[in-house]
Short mmCIF file of C-alpha atoms in Angstrom, two decimals:
data_model
loop_
_atom_site.label_atom_id
_atom_site.label_comp_id
_atom_site.label_asym_id
_atom_site.label_seq_id
_atom_site.Cartn_x
_atom_site.Cartn_y
_atom_site.Cartn_z
CA MET Z 10 102.75 -89.15 126.29
CA SER Z 11 104.01 -86.76 128.94
CA ALA Z 12 101.65 -85.11 131.39
CA GLY Z 13 100.27 -81.75 130.35
CA HIS Z 14 100.72 -82.43 126.61
CA PRO Z 15 97.76 -81.14 124.59
CA ALA Z 16 97.15 -84.61 123.14
CA ASP Z 17 96.70 -86.37 126.48
CA GLY Z 18 93.58 -88.33 125.57
CA GLU Z 19 91.53 -87.77 122.44
CA ASP Z 20 88.73 -86.09 124.40
CA GLY Z 21 91.14 -83.67 126.04
CA PHE Z 22 92.81 -82.96 122.72
CA ALA Z 23 89.45 -82.22 121.07
CA GLU Z 24 88.46 -79.93 123.93
CA LEU Z 25 91.69 -77.98 123.67
CA PHE Z 26 91.29 -77.70 119.90
CA ARG Z 27 87.72 -76.48 120.20
CA ALA Z 28 88.77 -74.02 122.90
CA GLY Z 29 91.33 -72.44 120.58
CA ASP Z 30 94.54 -73.80 122.09
CA GLU Z 31 97.19 -73.20 119.44
CA ARG Z 32 99.25 -76.12 120.73
CA ALA Z 33 96.37 -78.39 119.77
CA LEU Z 34 96.24 -76.84 116.30
CA ARG Z 35 99.97 -77.38 115.87
CA GLN Z 36 99.70 -81.00 116.90
CA ALA Z 37 96.64 -81.55 114.70
CA TYR Z 38 98.66 -80.31 111.75
CA GLU Z 39 101.60 -82.56 112.63
CA ARG Z 40 99.40 -85.61 113.10
CA PHE Z 41 96.87 -85.20 110.31
CA GLY Z 42 98.59 -82.89 107.81
CA PRO Z 43 100.18 -85.76 105.84
CA ALA Z 44 96.83 -87.54 105.44
CA VAL Z 45 95.12 -84.32 104.31
CA PHE Z 46 97.93 -83.62 101.85
CA HIS Z 47 97.75 -87.18 100.50
CA LEU Z 48 94.03 -86.81 99.83
CA ALA Z 49 94.55 -83.44 98.15
CA ALA Z 50 97.44 -84.71 96.02
CA ARG Z 51 95.33 -87.61 94.76
CA GLY Z 52 92.67 -85.22 93.50
CA LEU Z 53 94.87 -82.45 92.12
CA ALA Z 54 97.51 -82.40 89.43
CA SER Z 55 99.78 -79.88 91.12
CA THR Z 56 101.76 -80.39 94.33
CA THR Z 57 101.48 -76.65 94.93
CA ASP Z 58 97.69 -76.87 94.71
CA ALA Z 59 97.70 -79.81 97.13
CA GLU Z 60 99.80 -77.80 99.58
CA ASP Z 61 97.42 -74.85 99.24
CA VAL Z 62 94.42 -77.10 99.87
CA THR Z 63 96.11 -78.61 102.92
CA GLN Z 64 96.71 -75.17 104.37
CA ALA Z 65 93.20 -74.00 103.48
CA THR Z 66 91.76 -77.10 105.16
CA PHE Z 67 93.45 -76.36 108.47
CA VAL Z 68 92.58 -72.67 108.27
CA ALA Z 69 88.91 -73.58 107.72
CA ALA Z 70 89.06 -76.18 110.50
CA TRP Z 71 90.56 -73.69 112.92
CA LEU Z 72 88.05 -70.97 112.09
CA GLY Z 73 85.21 -73.46 112.37
CA ARG Z 74 86.65 -75.47 115.26
CA GLU Z 75 83.54 -75.08 117.41
CA SER Z 76 81.59 -77.13 114.86
CA PHE Z 77 83.79 -80.18 115.45
CA ASP Z 78 81.85 -82.74 117.49
CA PRO Z 79 83.94 -85.71 118.69
CA ALA Z 80 80.72 -87.63 119.31
CA ARG Z 81 80.00 -87.61 115.57
CA GLY Z 82 83.40 -88.84 114.42
CA SER Z 83 87.14 -88.51 114.61
CA MET Z 84 89.06 -85.32 113.96
CA LEU Z 85 90.81 -86.96 111.02
CA GLY Z 86 87.49 -87.81 109.41
CA TRP Z 87 86.27 -84.27 110.00
CA LEU Z 88 89.42 -82.78 108.49
CA LEU Z 89 89.26 -85.07 105.46
CA GLY Z 90 85.67 -84.00 104.89
CA ILE Z 91 86.78 -80.36 104.82
CA ALA Z 92 89.69 -81.28 102.54
CA ARG Z 93 87.38 -82.98 100.02
CA ARG Z 94 85.30 -79.83 99.76
CA LYS Z 95 88.45 -77.73 99.32
CA VAL Z 96 89.68 -80.06 96.57
CA VAL Z 97 86.38 -79.66 94.73
CA ASP Z 98 86.61 -75.88 95.13
CA GLN Z 99 90.15 -75.92 93.75
CA ILE Z 100 89.15 -78.04 90.76
CA ARG Z 101 86.25 -75.71 89.98
CA ALA Z 102 88.47 -72.65 90.32
CA ALA Z 103 91.08 -74.18 88.00
CA ALA Z 104 88.42 -75.05 85.43
CA ARG Z 105 87.06 -71.51 85.62
CA ASP Z 106 90.56 -70.07 85.17
CA ASP Z 107 91.12 -72.37 82.17
CA ARG Z 108 87.87 -71.20 80.57
CA ILE Z 109 88.84 -67.57 81.08
CA ALA Z 110 92.30 -68.19 79.63
CA ASP Z 111 90.79 -69.97 76.62
CA SER Z 112 88.39 -67.09 76.07
CA VAL Z 113 91.25 -64.58 76.21
CA ARG Z 114 93.28 -66.64 73.74
CA ARG Z 115 90.30 -66.84 71.36
CA LEU Z 116 89.52 -63.14 71.61
CA ALA Z 117 93.05 -61.78 71.47
CA PRO Z 118 93.79 -62.71 67.82
CA ALA Z 119 90.38 -61.42 66.75
CA VAL Z 120 91.02 -58.07 68.41
CA GLU Z 121 94.55 -57.78 67.07
CA VAL Z 122 93.98 -59.05 63.52
CA GLU Z 123 90.33 -58.81 62.59
CA ALA Z 124 88.61 -56.24 64.78
CA PRO Z 125 88.80 -52.62 63.62
CA PRO Z 126 89.21 -49.94 66.29
CA ASP Z 127 85.46 -49.27 66.32
CA ARG Z 128 84.72 -52.86 67.33
CA VAL Z 129 87.21 -52.65 70.19
CA VAL Z 130 85.53 -49.45 71.37
CA ASP Z 131 82.13 -51.15 71.09
CA ARG Z 132 83.28 -53.93 73.38
CA LEU Z 133 84.63 -51.46 75.90
CA VAL Z 134 81.36 -49.54 75.89
CA VAL Z 135 79.39 -52.73 76.45
CA ALA Z 136 81.69 -53.85 79.26
CA ASP Z 137 81.47 -50.44 80.91
CA GLU Z 138 77.68 -50.35 80.74
CA MET Z 139 77.30 -53.93 81.99
CA ALA Z 140 79.52 -53.10 84.96
CA GLN Z 141 76.93 -50.52 86.00
CA LEU Z 142 74.01 -52.99 86.00
CA PRO Z 143 72.73 -54.46 89.28
CA GLY Z 144 74.66 -57.59 90.23
CA GLU Z 145 71.96 -60.17 89.49
CA GLN Z 146 71.01 -58.55 86.19
CA ARG Z 147 74.66 -58.24 85.17
CA ARG Z 148 75.26 -61.92 85.94
CA VAL Z 149 72.35 -62.94 83.72
CA LEU Z 150 73.60 -60.84 80.80
CA GLU Z 151 77.16 -62.12 81.21
CA LEU Z 152 75.93 -65.71 81.01
CA ALA Z 153 73.97 -64.86 77.87
CA PHE Z 154 76.70 -62.76 76.20
CA TYR Z 155 79.94 -64.46 77.18
CA ASP Z 156 78.93 -68.04 78.03
CA ASP Z 157 76.25 -68.18 75.32
CA LEU Z 158 73.78 -69.94 77.61
CA THR Z 159 70.10 -70.30 76.78
CA HIS Z 160 67.44 -68.84 79.05
CA PRO Z 161 66.66 -72.20 80.74
CA GLN Z 162 70.39 -72.81 81.25
CA ILE Z 163 70.82 -69.40 82.86
CA ALA Z 164 67.87 -70.14 85.15
CA ALA Z 165 69.48 -73.45 86.15
CA VAL Z 166 72.90 -71.88 86.81
CA THR Z 167 71.60 -68.91 88.81
CA GLY Z 168 68.65 -70.58 90.52
CA LEU Z 169 66.38 -67.78 89.29
CA PRO Z 170 62.91 -68.41 87.89
CA LEU Z 171 62.85 -68.46 84.09
CA GLY Z 172 60.54 -65.44 84.03
CA THR Z 173 62.99 -63.46 86.15
CA VAL Z 174 65.85 -64.39 83.81
CA LYS Z 175 63.89 -63.17 80.79
CA SER Z 176 62.91 -59.98 82.63
CA HIS Z 177 66.54 -59.26 83.56
CA LEU Z 178 67.59 -59.81 79.96
CA ARG Z 179 64.87 -57.51 78.59
CA ARG Z 180 65.67 -54.70 81.01
CA GLY Z 181 69.42 -55.12 80.62
CA MET Z 182 69.23 -55.18 76.83
CA ALA Z 183 67.00 -52.09 76.85
CA ARG Z 184 69.61 -50.25 78.89
CA LEU Z 185 72.43 -51.39 76.61
CA ARG Z 186 70.44 -50.39 73.51
CA SER Z 187 69.89 -46.90 74.89
CA ARG Z 188 73.62 -46.57 75.53
CA TRP Z 189 74.43 -47.86 72.05
CA GLU Z 190 72.03 -45.36 70.48
CA VAL Z 191 73.59 -42.49 72.42
CA ASP Z 192 77.16 -43.51 71.56
CA GLY Z 193 76.41 -44.72 68.04
CA VAL Z 194 77.58 -48.25 68.82
CA THR Z 195 76.57 -50.96 66.38
CA PHE Z 196 74.10 -53.45 67.80
CA GLY Z 197 75.86 -56.81 67.36
CA ALA Z 198 74.51 -60.20 66.36
CA ARG Z 199 75.33 -61.73 69.75
CA ALA Z 200 73.34 -59.01 71.48
CA ALA Z 201 70.40 -59.78 69.25
CA GLY Z 202 70.75 -63.46 70.08
CA ALA Z 203 70.78 -62.74 73.79
CA SER Z 204 67.54 -60.79 73.58
CA GLY Z 205 65.71 -63.24 71.33
CA ALA Z 206 63.67 -66.26 72.41
CA ARG Z 207 65.96 -69.17 73.20
#
């Protein structure tokens, strides 16, 4: 390679990359982008998703470039490690989006065909009140209401002690009950299930 090129020697290339030299980033993308894309494409169904993961990998690598240590391995190996994590993140995000879409599809006919206006209002009241709960408490109630998880399952998902989960549910349900009593909202079977021993 010609003198002064950012890839003159792997050590020099790594130093330039770690120092924030954009020429080194450009060359890293040219050299290792195809391998990162290949890994992403193998794990994802969509070419678009694989392209997004490839870009996200290099963005993460650039932002975290100071953590790259040539003594611990090659840049390609480091990039592929980041790419694997991004692929997992993408798969989880897609699964979450699918679950949300399935829930919407299941709920939409019920709202349009079966649910009277009062039931729709009830749901809006519940959603509004839950949005005002503290974040951790709201998360616990959402897992109980919408994901239908048991208390031990909620503790496992959130990492909270089982006693804390039950406490959040009791306090959250008490607040929702008070709102329902004020607004005259019917206390639903699912709400009763969330507050009962499970």
